[in-house]
Structures are given as C-alpha cells and as structure tokens.
Short mmCIF file of C-alpha atoms and ligand atoms in Angstrom, two decimals:
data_model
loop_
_atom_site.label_atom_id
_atom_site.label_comp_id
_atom_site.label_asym_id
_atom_site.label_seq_id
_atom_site.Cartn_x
_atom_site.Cartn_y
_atom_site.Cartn_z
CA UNK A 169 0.00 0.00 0.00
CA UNK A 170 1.12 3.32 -0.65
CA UNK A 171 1.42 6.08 2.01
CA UNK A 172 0.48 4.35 5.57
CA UNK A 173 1.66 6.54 7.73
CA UNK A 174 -1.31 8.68 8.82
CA UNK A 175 -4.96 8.82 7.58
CA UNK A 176 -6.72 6.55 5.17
CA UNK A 177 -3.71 4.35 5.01
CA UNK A 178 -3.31 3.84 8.55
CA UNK A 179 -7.32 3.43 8.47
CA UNK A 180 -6.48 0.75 5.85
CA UNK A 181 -3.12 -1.12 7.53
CA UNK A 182 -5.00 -1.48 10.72
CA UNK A 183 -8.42 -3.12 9.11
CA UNK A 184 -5.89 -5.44 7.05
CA UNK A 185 -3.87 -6.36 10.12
CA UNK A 186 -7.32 -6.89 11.96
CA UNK A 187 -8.67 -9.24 9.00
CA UNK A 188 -5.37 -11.11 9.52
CA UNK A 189 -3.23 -9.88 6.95
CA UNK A 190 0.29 -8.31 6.43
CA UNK A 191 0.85 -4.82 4.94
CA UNK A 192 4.07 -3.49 3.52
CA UNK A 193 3.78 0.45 3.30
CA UNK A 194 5.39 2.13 0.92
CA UNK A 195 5.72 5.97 1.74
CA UNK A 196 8.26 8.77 2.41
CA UNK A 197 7.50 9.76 5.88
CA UNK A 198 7.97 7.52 8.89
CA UNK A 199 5.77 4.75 9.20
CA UNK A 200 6.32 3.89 13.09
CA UNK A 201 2.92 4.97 14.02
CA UNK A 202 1.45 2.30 12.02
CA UNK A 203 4.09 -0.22 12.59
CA UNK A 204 3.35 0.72 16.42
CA UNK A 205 -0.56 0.28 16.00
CA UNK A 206 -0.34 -2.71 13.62
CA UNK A 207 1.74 -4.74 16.06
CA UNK A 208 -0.40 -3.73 19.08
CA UNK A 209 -3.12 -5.76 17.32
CA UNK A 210 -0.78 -8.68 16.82
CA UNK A 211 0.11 -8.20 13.24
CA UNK A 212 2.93 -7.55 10.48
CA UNK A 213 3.69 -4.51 9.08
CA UNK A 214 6.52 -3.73 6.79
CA UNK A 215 7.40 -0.32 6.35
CA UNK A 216 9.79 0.63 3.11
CA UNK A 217 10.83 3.86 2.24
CA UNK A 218 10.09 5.56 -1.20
CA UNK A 219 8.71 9.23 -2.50
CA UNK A 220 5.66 8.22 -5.00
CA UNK A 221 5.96 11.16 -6.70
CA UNK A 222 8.96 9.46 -8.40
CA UNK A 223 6.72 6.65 -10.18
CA UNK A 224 9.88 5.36 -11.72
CA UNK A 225 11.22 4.81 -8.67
CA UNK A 226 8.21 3.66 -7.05
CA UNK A 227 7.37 0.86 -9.61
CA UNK A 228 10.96 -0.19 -9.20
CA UNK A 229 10.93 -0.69 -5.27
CA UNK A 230 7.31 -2.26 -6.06
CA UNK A 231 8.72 -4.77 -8.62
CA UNK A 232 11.63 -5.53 -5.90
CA UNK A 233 9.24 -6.79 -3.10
CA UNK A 234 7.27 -8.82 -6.05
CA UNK A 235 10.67 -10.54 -6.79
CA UNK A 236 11.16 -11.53 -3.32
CA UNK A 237 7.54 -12.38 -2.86
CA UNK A 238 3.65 -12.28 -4.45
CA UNK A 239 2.01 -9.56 -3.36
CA UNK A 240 -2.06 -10.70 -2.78
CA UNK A 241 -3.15 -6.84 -3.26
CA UNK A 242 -2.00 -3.33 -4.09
CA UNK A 243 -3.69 -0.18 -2.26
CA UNK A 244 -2.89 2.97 -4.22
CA UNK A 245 -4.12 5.36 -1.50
CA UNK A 246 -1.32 8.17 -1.43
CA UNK A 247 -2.42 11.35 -2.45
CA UNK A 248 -2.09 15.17 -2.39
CA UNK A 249 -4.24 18.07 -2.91
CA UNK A 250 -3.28 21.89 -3.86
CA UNK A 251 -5.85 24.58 -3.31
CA UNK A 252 -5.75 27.51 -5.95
CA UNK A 253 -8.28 29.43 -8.16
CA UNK A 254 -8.48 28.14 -11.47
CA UNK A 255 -7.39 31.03 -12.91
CA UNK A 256 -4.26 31.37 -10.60
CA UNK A 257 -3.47 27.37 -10.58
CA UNK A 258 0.34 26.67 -11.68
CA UNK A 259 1.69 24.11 -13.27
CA UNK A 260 3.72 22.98 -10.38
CA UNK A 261 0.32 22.39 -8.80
CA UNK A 262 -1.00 20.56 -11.78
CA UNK A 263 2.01 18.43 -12.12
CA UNK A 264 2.88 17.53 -8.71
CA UNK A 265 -0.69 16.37 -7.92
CA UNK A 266 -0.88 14.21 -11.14
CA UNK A 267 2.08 12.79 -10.42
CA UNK A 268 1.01 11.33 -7.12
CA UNK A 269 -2.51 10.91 -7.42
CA UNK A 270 -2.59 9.42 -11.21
CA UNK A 271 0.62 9.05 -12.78
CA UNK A 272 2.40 6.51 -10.52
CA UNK A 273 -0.80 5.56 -9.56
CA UNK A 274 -1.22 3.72 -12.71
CA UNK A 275 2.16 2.78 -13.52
CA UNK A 276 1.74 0.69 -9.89
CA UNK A 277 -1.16 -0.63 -11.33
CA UNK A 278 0.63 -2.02 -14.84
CA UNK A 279 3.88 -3.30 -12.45
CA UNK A 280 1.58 -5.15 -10.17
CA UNK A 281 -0.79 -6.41 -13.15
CA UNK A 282 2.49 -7.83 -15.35
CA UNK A 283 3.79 -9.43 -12.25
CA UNK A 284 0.26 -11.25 -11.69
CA UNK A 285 0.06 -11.71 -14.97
CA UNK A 286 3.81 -13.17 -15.20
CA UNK A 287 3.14 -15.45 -12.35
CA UNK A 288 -0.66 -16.57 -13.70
CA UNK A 289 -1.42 -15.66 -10.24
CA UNK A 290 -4.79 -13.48 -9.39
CA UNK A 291 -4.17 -9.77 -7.66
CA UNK A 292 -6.74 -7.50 -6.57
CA UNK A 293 -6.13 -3.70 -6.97
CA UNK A 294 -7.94 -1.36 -4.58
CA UNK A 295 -7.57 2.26 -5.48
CA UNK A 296 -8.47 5.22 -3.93
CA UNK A 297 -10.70 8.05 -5.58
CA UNK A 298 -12.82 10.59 -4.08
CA UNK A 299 -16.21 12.26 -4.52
CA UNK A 300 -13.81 14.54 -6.59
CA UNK A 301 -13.98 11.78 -9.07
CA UNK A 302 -17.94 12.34 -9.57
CA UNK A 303 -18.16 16.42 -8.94
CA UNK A 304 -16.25 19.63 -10.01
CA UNK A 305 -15.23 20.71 -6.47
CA UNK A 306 -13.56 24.25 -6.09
CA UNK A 307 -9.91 25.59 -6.58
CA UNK A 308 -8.59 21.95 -6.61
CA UNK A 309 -8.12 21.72 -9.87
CA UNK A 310 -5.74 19.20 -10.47
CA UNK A 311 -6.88 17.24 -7.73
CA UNK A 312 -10.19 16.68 -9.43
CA UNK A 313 -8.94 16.26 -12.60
CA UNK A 314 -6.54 13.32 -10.86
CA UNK A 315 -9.36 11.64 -9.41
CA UNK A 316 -11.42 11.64 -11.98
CA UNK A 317 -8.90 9.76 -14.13
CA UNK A 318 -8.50 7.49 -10.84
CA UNK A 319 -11.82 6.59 -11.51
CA UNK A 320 -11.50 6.17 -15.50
CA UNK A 321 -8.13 4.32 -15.08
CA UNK A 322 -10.03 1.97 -12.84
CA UNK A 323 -12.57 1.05 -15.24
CA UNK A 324 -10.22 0.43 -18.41
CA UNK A 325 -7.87 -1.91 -15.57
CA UNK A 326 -10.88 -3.92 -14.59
CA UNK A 327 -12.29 -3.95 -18.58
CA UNK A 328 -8.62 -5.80 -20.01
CA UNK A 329 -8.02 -7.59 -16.60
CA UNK A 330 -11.17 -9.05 -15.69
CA UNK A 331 -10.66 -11.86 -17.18
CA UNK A 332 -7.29 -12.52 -16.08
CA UNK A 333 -8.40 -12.92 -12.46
CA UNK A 334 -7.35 -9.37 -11.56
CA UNK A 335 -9.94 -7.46 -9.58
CA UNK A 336 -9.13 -3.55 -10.24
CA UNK A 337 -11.39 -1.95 -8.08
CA UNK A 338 -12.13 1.66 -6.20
CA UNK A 339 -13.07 3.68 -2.93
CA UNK A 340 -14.66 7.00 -2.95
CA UNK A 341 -14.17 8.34 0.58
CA UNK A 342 -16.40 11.20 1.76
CA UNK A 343 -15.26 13.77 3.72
CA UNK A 344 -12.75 11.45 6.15
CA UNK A 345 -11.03 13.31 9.03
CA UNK A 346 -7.24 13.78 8.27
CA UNK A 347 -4.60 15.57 7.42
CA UNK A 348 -6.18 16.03 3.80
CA UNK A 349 -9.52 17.94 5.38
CA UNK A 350 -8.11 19.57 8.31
CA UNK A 351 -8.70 22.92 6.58
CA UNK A 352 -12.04 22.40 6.20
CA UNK A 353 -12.54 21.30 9.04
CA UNK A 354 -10.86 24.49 10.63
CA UNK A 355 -13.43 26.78 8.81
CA UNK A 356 -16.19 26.70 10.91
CA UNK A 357 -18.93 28.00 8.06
CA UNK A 358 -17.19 24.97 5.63
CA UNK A 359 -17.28 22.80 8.33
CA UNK A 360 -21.10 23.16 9.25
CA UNK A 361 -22.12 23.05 5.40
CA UNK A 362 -20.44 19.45 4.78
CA UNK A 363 -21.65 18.56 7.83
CA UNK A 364 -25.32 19.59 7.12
CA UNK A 365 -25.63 17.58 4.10
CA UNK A 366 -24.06 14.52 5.10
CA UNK A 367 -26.89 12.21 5.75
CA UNK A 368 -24.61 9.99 8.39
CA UNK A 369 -24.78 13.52 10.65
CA UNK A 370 -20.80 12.74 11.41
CA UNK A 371 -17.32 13.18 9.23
CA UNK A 372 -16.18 10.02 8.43
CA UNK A 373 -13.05 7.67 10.10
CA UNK A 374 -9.86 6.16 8.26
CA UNK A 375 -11.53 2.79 10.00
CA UNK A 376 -14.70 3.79 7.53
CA UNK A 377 -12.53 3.02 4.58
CA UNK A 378 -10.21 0.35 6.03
CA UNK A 379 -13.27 -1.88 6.14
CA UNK A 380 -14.35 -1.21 2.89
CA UNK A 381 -10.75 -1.89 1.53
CA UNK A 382 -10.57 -5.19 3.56
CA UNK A 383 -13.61 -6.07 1.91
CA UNK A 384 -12.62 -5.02 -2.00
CA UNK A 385 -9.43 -7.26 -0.78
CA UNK A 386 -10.94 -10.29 -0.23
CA UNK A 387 -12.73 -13.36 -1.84
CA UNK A 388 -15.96 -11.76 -0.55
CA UNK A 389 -15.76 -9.40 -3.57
CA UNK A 390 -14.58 -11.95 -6.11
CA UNK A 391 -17.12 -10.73 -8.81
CA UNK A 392 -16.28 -7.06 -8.71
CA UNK A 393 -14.79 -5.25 -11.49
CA UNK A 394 -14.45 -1.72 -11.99
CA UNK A 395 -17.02 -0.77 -9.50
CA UNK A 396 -16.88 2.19 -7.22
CA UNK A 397 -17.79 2.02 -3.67
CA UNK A 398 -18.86 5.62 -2.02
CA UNK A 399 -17.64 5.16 1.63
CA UNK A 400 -19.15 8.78 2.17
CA UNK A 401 -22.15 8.91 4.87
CA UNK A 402 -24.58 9.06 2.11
CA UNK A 403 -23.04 12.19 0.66
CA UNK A 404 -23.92 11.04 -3.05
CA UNK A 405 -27.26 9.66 -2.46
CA UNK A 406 -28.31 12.96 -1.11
P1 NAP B 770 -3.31 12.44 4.37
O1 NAP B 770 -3.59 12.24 5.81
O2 NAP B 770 -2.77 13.74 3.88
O3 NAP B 770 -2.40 11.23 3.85
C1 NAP B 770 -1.90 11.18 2.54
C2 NAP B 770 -0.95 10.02 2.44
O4 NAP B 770 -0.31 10.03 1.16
C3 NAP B 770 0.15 10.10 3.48
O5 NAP B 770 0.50 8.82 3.91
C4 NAP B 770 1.26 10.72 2.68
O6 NAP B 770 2.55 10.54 3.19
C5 NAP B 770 1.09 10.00 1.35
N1 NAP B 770 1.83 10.69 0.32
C6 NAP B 770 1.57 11.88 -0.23
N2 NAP B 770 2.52 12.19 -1.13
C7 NAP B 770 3.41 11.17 -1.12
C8 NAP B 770 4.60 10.92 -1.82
N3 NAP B 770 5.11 11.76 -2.72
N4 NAP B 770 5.26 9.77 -1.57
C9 NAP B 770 4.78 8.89 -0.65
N5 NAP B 770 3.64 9.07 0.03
C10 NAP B 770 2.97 10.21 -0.19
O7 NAP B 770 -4.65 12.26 3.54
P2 NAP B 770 -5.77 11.13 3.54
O8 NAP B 770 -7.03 11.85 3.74
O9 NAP B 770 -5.43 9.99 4.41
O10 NAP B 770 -5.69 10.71 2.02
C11 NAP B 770 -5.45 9.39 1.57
C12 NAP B 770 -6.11 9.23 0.21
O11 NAP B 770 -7.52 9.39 0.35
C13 NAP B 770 -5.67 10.27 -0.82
O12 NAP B 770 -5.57 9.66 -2.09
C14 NAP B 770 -6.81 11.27 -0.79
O13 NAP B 770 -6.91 11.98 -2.00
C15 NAP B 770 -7.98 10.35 -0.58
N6 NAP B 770 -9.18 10.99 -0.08
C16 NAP B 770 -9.24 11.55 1.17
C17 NAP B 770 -10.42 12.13 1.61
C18 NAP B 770 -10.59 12.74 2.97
O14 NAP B 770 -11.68 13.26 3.27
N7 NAP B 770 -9.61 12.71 3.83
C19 NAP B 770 -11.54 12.14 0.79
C20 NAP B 770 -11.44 11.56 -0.47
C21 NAP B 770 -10.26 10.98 -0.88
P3 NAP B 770 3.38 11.83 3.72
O15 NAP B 770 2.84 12.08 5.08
O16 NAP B 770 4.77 11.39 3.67
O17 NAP B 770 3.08 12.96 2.77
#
C-alpha cells in the first residue's frame, strides 16, 4: 500500500492487520505509528521507504518486493491536494498532484498487473478516488482532474483484466477526518455546510474506509470489477 503513515492508510493497515493480513507500506514519511498500531493488534507490518511522486522509482521498489515475494493486493491510497483558483493554478500544482494521485498511480497498477500476470497468479487492486472523481469541487483543480482519471483508469484496468483474475477496483471516501480535510474542518462555516448535508450527521473515520478496503481485498468481492464504492455517509445519495 502506498502512504500508511497517517490517515486513510493507517485506516487501511489497521483493518488489514485486523482481518489477519500483512501490509508493507510504501511511503516517504515515517511509518512507526502504524508499525506501532499494527503490532499492538498482533500483526505484520513492513514499512519501506520511497517518494511516490517518483513513479519510476516507485514501480521499481514495487517490482523488488514482487521478486522476493507475491504480493495478494496493491492499495494505491497516497495522495495530495493543492488549493488555488483556477485562474491562478500553476503548473507545479497541476504536475505535482498528477504525479502522485494518477501518474504513478497507474504505472503501480501495470507493475503489479504484469507481475500477476507473469506469475498466472490473481491480484486485486484497490484504489483510492474521491467524490472529486464524480463532482467539479472548487480551486482543486488538479486534484479533481486526478481523481477523476482514478476513476476512468479503474474502469479500463478492470475492462482488459477481468478476465485474467485481476480485480481492479475503487473507494470514494467522503469527507474522512485527516490531514487532507483539516482545513475544512478548521473553517467553521465549511465545516457546518459538509456537515449539514451529510446524511450519516458525522465526518467520516480512516476505519470507515479500512473496512471497505478489507472487503474489496478479499474473496468476498470476487465478482467485482471496476465498481466504485462511495464510503461517504450518504453524501452522493443525497
Ligand atoms: P493524508 O492524511 O494527507 O495522507 C496522505 C498520504 O499520502 C500520506 O501517507 C502521505 O505521506 C502520502 N503521500 C503523499 N505524497 C506522497 C509521496 N510523494 N510519496 C509517498 N507518500 C505520499 O490524507 P488522507 O485523507 O489519508 O488521504 C489518503 C487518500 O484518500 C488520498 O488519495 C486522498 O486523495 C484520498 N481521499 C481523502 C479524503 C478525505 O476526506 N480525507 C476524501 C477523499 C479521498 P506523507 O505524510 O509522507 O506525505
């Protein structure tokens, strides 16, 4: 999984580790939080150091720990957002979020797929949109444009994979409480508007989307292919 160290991911490591598995993290900061938290439930986590926004890189410390051993699933769930207007965005802010949130995103997804594929083994993808990936939003421009492709990269994975036992499948969190919303959730008028039309009445946990990854990781979802589940409260049914 990429990026366990805080949020989502940790949300993610700790359902995995509950559901019995072992997680290797792949991320830049430290990961002892979630190594910490992971073993304190009795499980494995492995933490390995690497900046995804170098997706060279990153599929080559990915295709390292396939050498050494299968990997049952890949979790694409680091990300980054830049707040701008549109008509002040920069290109630094375009490219550094599509580099993260898309660009080694799906280069992950083609390393782990050949591997699989390599091996005649079945994989199951889990990647990590947003409700981004379904509205406009505001001043995040490349983040929405990233997670819309998240979704559309999704689909065309799980359309030439299907039917080579890979599952490519994705998350849409709603309005989670980390890192990622903190501002929002610092601006009391932003705050009180997400809040009001969240039919759930509550922000949502990383745990929220930890069991919903478990779930996309296991047999339990075996006939799932490019479908999208909204972990958001009911924020789209609304
Ligand atoms: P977060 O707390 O900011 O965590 C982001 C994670 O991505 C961190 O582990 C971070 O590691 C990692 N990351 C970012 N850039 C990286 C890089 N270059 N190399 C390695 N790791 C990197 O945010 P979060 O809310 O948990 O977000 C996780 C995912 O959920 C993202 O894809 C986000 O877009 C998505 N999401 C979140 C929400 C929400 O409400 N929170 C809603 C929809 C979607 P560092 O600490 O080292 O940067």
């Amino acid at each position: 999984m990429t990026g366990a160290n805080t949020g989502i991911g940790q949300g993610i490591a700790l359902a995995i580790a509950r559901a019995g598995g072992t997680v290797i993290g792949i991320g830049r900061s430290s990961m002892e939080e979630t190594a910490g938290l992971v073993e304190g439930q009795g499980g494995t986590f492995v933490a390995v150091k690497g900046d995804i926004a170098d997706s060279k890189a990153s599929v080559a410390l990915l295709e390292e720990m396939m050498a050494e051993a299968p990997l049952d699933g890949l979790v694409n769930n680091a990300g980054i957002i830049r707040r701008a207007d549109a008509v002040d965005f920069t290109e630094e802010d375009w490219d550094q979020v599509m580099d993260v949130n898309l660009r080694s995103l799906f280069f992950l997804c083609q390393a782990y797929g050949r591997s699989c594929m390599a091996r005649g083994r079945a994989g199951r993808i889990v990647n990590i949109a947003s409700l981004l990936s379904f509205q406009g939003g505001i001043r995040v421009s490349s983040y929405t444009a990233s997670k819309h492709g998240v979704l559309g990269i999704t689909r065309l994975l799980a359309n030439e994979w299907a039917a080579k036992g890979i599952n490519v499948n994705v998350i849409a969190p709603g309005y989670i409480e980390t890192n990622n919303t903190e501002a929002l959730r610092n601006d009391p008028d932003r705050s009180r508007a997400i809040l009001d039309r969240i039919p759930a009445g509550r922000w949502g946990e990383a745990r929220d989307i930890g069991d919903a990854a478990v779930f996309l990781l296991s047999e339990a979802s075996r006939y799932m292919h490019g479908a999208v589940l909204p972990v958001d409260g009911g924020w789209l049914a609304r």
